[in-house]
Coordinates of C-alpha atoms in Angstrom, one line a residue:
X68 CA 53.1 92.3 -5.8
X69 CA 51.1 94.4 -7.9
X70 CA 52.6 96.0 -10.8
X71 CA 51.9 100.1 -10.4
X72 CA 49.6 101.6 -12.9
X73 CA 51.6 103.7 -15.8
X74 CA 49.9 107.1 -16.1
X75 CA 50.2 108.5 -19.6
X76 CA 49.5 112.5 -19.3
X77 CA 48.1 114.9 -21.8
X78 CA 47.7 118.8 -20.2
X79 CA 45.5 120.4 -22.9
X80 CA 43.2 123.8 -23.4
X81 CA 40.4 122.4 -25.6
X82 CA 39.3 119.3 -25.7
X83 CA 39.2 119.6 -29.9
X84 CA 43.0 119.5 -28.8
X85 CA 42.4 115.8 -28.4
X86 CA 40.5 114.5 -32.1
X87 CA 40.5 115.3 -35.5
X88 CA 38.8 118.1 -36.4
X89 CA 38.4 117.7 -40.0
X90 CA 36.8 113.8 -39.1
X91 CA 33.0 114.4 -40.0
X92 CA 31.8 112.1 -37.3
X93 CA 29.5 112.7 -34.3
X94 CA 32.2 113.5 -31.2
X95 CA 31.9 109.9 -29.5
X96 CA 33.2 108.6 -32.8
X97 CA 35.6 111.3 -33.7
X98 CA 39.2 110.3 -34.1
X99 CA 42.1 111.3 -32.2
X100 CA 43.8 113.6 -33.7
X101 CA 47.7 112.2 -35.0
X102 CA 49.3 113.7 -32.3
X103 CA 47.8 112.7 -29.5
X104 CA 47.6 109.3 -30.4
X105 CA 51.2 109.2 -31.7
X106 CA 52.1 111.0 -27.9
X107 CA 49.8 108.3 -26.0
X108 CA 50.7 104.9 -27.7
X109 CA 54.5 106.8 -27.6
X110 CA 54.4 106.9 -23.9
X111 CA 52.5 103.6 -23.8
X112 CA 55.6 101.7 -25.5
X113 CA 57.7 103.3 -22.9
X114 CA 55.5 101.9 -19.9
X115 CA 56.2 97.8 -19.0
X116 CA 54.3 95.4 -21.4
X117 CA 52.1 94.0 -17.7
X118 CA 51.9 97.6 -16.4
X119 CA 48.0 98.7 -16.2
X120 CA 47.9 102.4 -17.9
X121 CA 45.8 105.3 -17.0
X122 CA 45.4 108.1 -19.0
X123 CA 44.9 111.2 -17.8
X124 CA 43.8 114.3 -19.7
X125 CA 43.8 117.7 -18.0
X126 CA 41.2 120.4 -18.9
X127 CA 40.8 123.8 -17.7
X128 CA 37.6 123.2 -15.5
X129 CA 35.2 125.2 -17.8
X130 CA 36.1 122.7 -20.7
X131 CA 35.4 119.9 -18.5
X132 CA 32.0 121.6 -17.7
X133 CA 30.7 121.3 -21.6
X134 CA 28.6 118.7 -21.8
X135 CA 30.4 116.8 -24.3
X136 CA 33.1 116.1 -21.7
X137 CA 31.9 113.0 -20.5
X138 CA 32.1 111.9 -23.8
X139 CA 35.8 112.2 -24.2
X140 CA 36.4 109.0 -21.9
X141 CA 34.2 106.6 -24.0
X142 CA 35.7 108.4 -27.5
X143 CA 39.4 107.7 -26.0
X144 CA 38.4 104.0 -25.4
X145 CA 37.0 103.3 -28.3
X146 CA 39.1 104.9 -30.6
X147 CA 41.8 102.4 -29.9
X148 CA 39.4 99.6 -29.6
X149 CA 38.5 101.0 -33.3
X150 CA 42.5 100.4 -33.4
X151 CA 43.1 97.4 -32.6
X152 CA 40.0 95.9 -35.0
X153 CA 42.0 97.6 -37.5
X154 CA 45.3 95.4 -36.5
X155 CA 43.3 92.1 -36.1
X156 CA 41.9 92.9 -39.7
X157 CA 45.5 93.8 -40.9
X158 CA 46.6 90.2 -39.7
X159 CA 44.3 88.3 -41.1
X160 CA 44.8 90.1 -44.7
X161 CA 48.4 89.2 -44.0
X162 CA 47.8 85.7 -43.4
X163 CA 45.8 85.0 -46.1
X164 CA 48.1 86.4 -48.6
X165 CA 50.8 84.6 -46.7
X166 CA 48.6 81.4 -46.9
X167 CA 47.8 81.8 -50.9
X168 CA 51.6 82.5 -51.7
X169 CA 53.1 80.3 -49.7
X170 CA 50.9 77.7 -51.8
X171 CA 52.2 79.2 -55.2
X172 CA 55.6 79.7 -54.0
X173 CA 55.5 75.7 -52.8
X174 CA 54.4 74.5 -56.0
X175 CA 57.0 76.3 -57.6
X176 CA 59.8 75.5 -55.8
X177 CA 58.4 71.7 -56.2
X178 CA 58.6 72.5 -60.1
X179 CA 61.9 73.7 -59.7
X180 CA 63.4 71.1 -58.2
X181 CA 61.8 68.7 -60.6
X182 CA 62.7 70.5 -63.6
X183 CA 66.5 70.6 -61.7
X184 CA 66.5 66.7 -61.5
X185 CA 65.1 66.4 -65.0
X186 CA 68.2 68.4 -66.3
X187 CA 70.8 66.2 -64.4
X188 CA 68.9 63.3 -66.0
X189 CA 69.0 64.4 -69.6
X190 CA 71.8 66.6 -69.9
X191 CA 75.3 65.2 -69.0
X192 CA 77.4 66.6 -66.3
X193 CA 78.5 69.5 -67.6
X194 CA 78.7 73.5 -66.3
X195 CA 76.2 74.2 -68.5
X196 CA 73.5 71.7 -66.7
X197 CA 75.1 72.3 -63.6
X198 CA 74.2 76.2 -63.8
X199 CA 70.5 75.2 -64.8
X200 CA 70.2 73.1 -61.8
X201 CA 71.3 75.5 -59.8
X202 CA 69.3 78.5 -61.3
X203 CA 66.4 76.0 -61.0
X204 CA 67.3 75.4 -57.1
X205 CA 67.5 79.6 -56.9
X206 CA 64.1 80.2 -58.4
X207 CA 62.4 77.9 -56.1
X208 CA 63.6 79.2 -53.2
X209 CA 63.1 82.8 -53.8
X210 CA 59.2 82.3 -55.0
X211 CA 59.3 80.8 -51.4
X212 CA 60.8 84.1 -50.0
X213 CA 57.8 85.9 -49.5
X214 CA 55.5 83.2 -47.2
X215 CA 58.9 82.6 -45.2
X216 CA 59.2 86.5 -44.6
X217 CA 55.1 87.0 -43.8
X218 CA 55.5 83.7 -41.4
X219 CA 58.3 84.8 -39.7
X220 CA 59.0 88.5 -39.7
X221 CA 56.1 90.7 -40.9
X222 CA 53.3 89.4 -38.3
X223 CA 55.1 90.3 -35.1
X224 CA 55.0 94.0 -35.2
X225 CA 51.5 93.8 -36.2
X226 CA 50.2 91.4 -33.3
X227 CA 52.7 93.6 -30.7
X228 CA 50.6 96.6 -32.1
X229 CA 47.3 95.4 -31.7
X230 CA 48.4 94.1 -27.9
X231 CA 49.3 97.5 -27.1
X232 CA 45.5 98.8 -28.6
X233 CA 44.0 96.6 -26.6
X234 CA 45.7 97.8 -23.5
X235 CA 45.1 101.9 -24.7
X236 CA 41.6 100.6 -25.2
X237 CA 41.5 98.9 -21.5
X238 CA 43.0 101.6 -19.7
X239 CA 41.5 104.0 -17.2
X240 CA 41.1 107.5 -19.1
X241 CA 40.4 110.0 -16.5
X242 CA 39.8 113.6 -16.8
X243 CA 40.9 116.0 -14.5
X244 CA 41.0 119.9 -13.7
X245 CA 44.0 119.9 -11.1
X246 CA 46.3 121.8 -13.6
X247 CA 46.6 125.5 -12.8
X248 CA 45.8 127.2 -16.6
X249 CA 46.3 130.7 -15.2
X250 CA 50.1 130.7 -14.2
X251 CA 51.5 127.9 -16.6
X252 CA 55.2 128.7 -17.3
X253 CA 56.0 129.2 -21.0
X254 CA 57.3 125.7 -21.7
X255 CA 54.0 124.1 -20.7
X256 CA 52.6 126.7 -22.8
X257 CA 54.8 125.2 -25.6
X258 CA 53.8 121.5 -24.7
X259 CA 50.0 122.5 -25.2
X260 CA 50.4 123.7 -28.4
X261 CA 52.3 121.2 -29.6
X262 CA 49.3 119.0 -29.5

């Protein structure tokens, strides 16, 4: 059975509503503004993680009659494509550092623990060599610390970011004109502005 499509909805006045009005770029390549994409990829997280979304974006009709309206689709679309490059470029940085100081933090901890051994050989058993052993042994593992918290906990919010860009930047964006503007009660009045 086919999973139904998760509609993400945005009732605005203007379509300058939708991007950032102080980005200097031509419209396709605007950005969203901050609040509409914190409200979309808000709602996004809310659909299921298989669920197909649509966005759709209600204009008064003589907005969607500009012609830069048929823009707005392709601008939506690539502004989280634009996204989710970001993300994959985010990741790799990640890795790499993870990669370099999980080397340095390796060879350290391997010179720890020699320098640990070397102290029980020369120094008899004692508190004091004990302690240095054990320092030794601490060091080690804590120059590992950073590669074990990049390998295993800082990646997954990144990639589960970037999967969620990818579906924003796959979804249907449809504009529509079904909203009556003339007799909106005050709350949606409210929800407009808000954007």
């Amino acid at each position: 059975m086919a999973m139904p499509t998760g509609r993400i909805e945005l009732k605005l006045r203007k379509v300058s509503q939708l991007f950032n009005t102080l980005d200097p770029s031509p419209f396709r390549e605007s950005e969203l503004a901050l609040d509409a994409e914190d409200y979309i990829v808000g709602r996004a997280q809310e659909l299921p993680i298989d669920a197909p979304i649509a966005i759709v974006i209600h204009l008064p009709p003589d907005e969607l009659a500009q012609p830069s309206a048929s823009d707005i689709v392709i601008a939506v679309k690539d502004h989280f494509d634009l996204r989710s490059q970001a993300m994959t470029r985010e990741m790799r940085e990640l890795f790499k550092t993870g990669r370099l100081s999980l080397a340095v933090g390796l060879s350290i901890l391997s010179l720890c623990l020699v320098l640990g051994w070397l102290v029980s050989l020369k120094l008899d058993e004692n508190p004091v060599s004990r302690i240095l052993q054990e320092s030794f042994l601490i060091f080690g593992w804590v120059a590992i610390w950073k590669p074990s918290d990049i390998f295993l906990y800082a990646w997954p919010p990144i990639a589960r970011r970037r999967a969620l860009f990818r579906r924003l930047a796959a979804a249907d964006v449809v504009l529509d004109s079904d909203v009556p503007w003339r007799s909106r009660s005050s709350k949606e009045e409210k929800d407009v502005e808000a954007m």
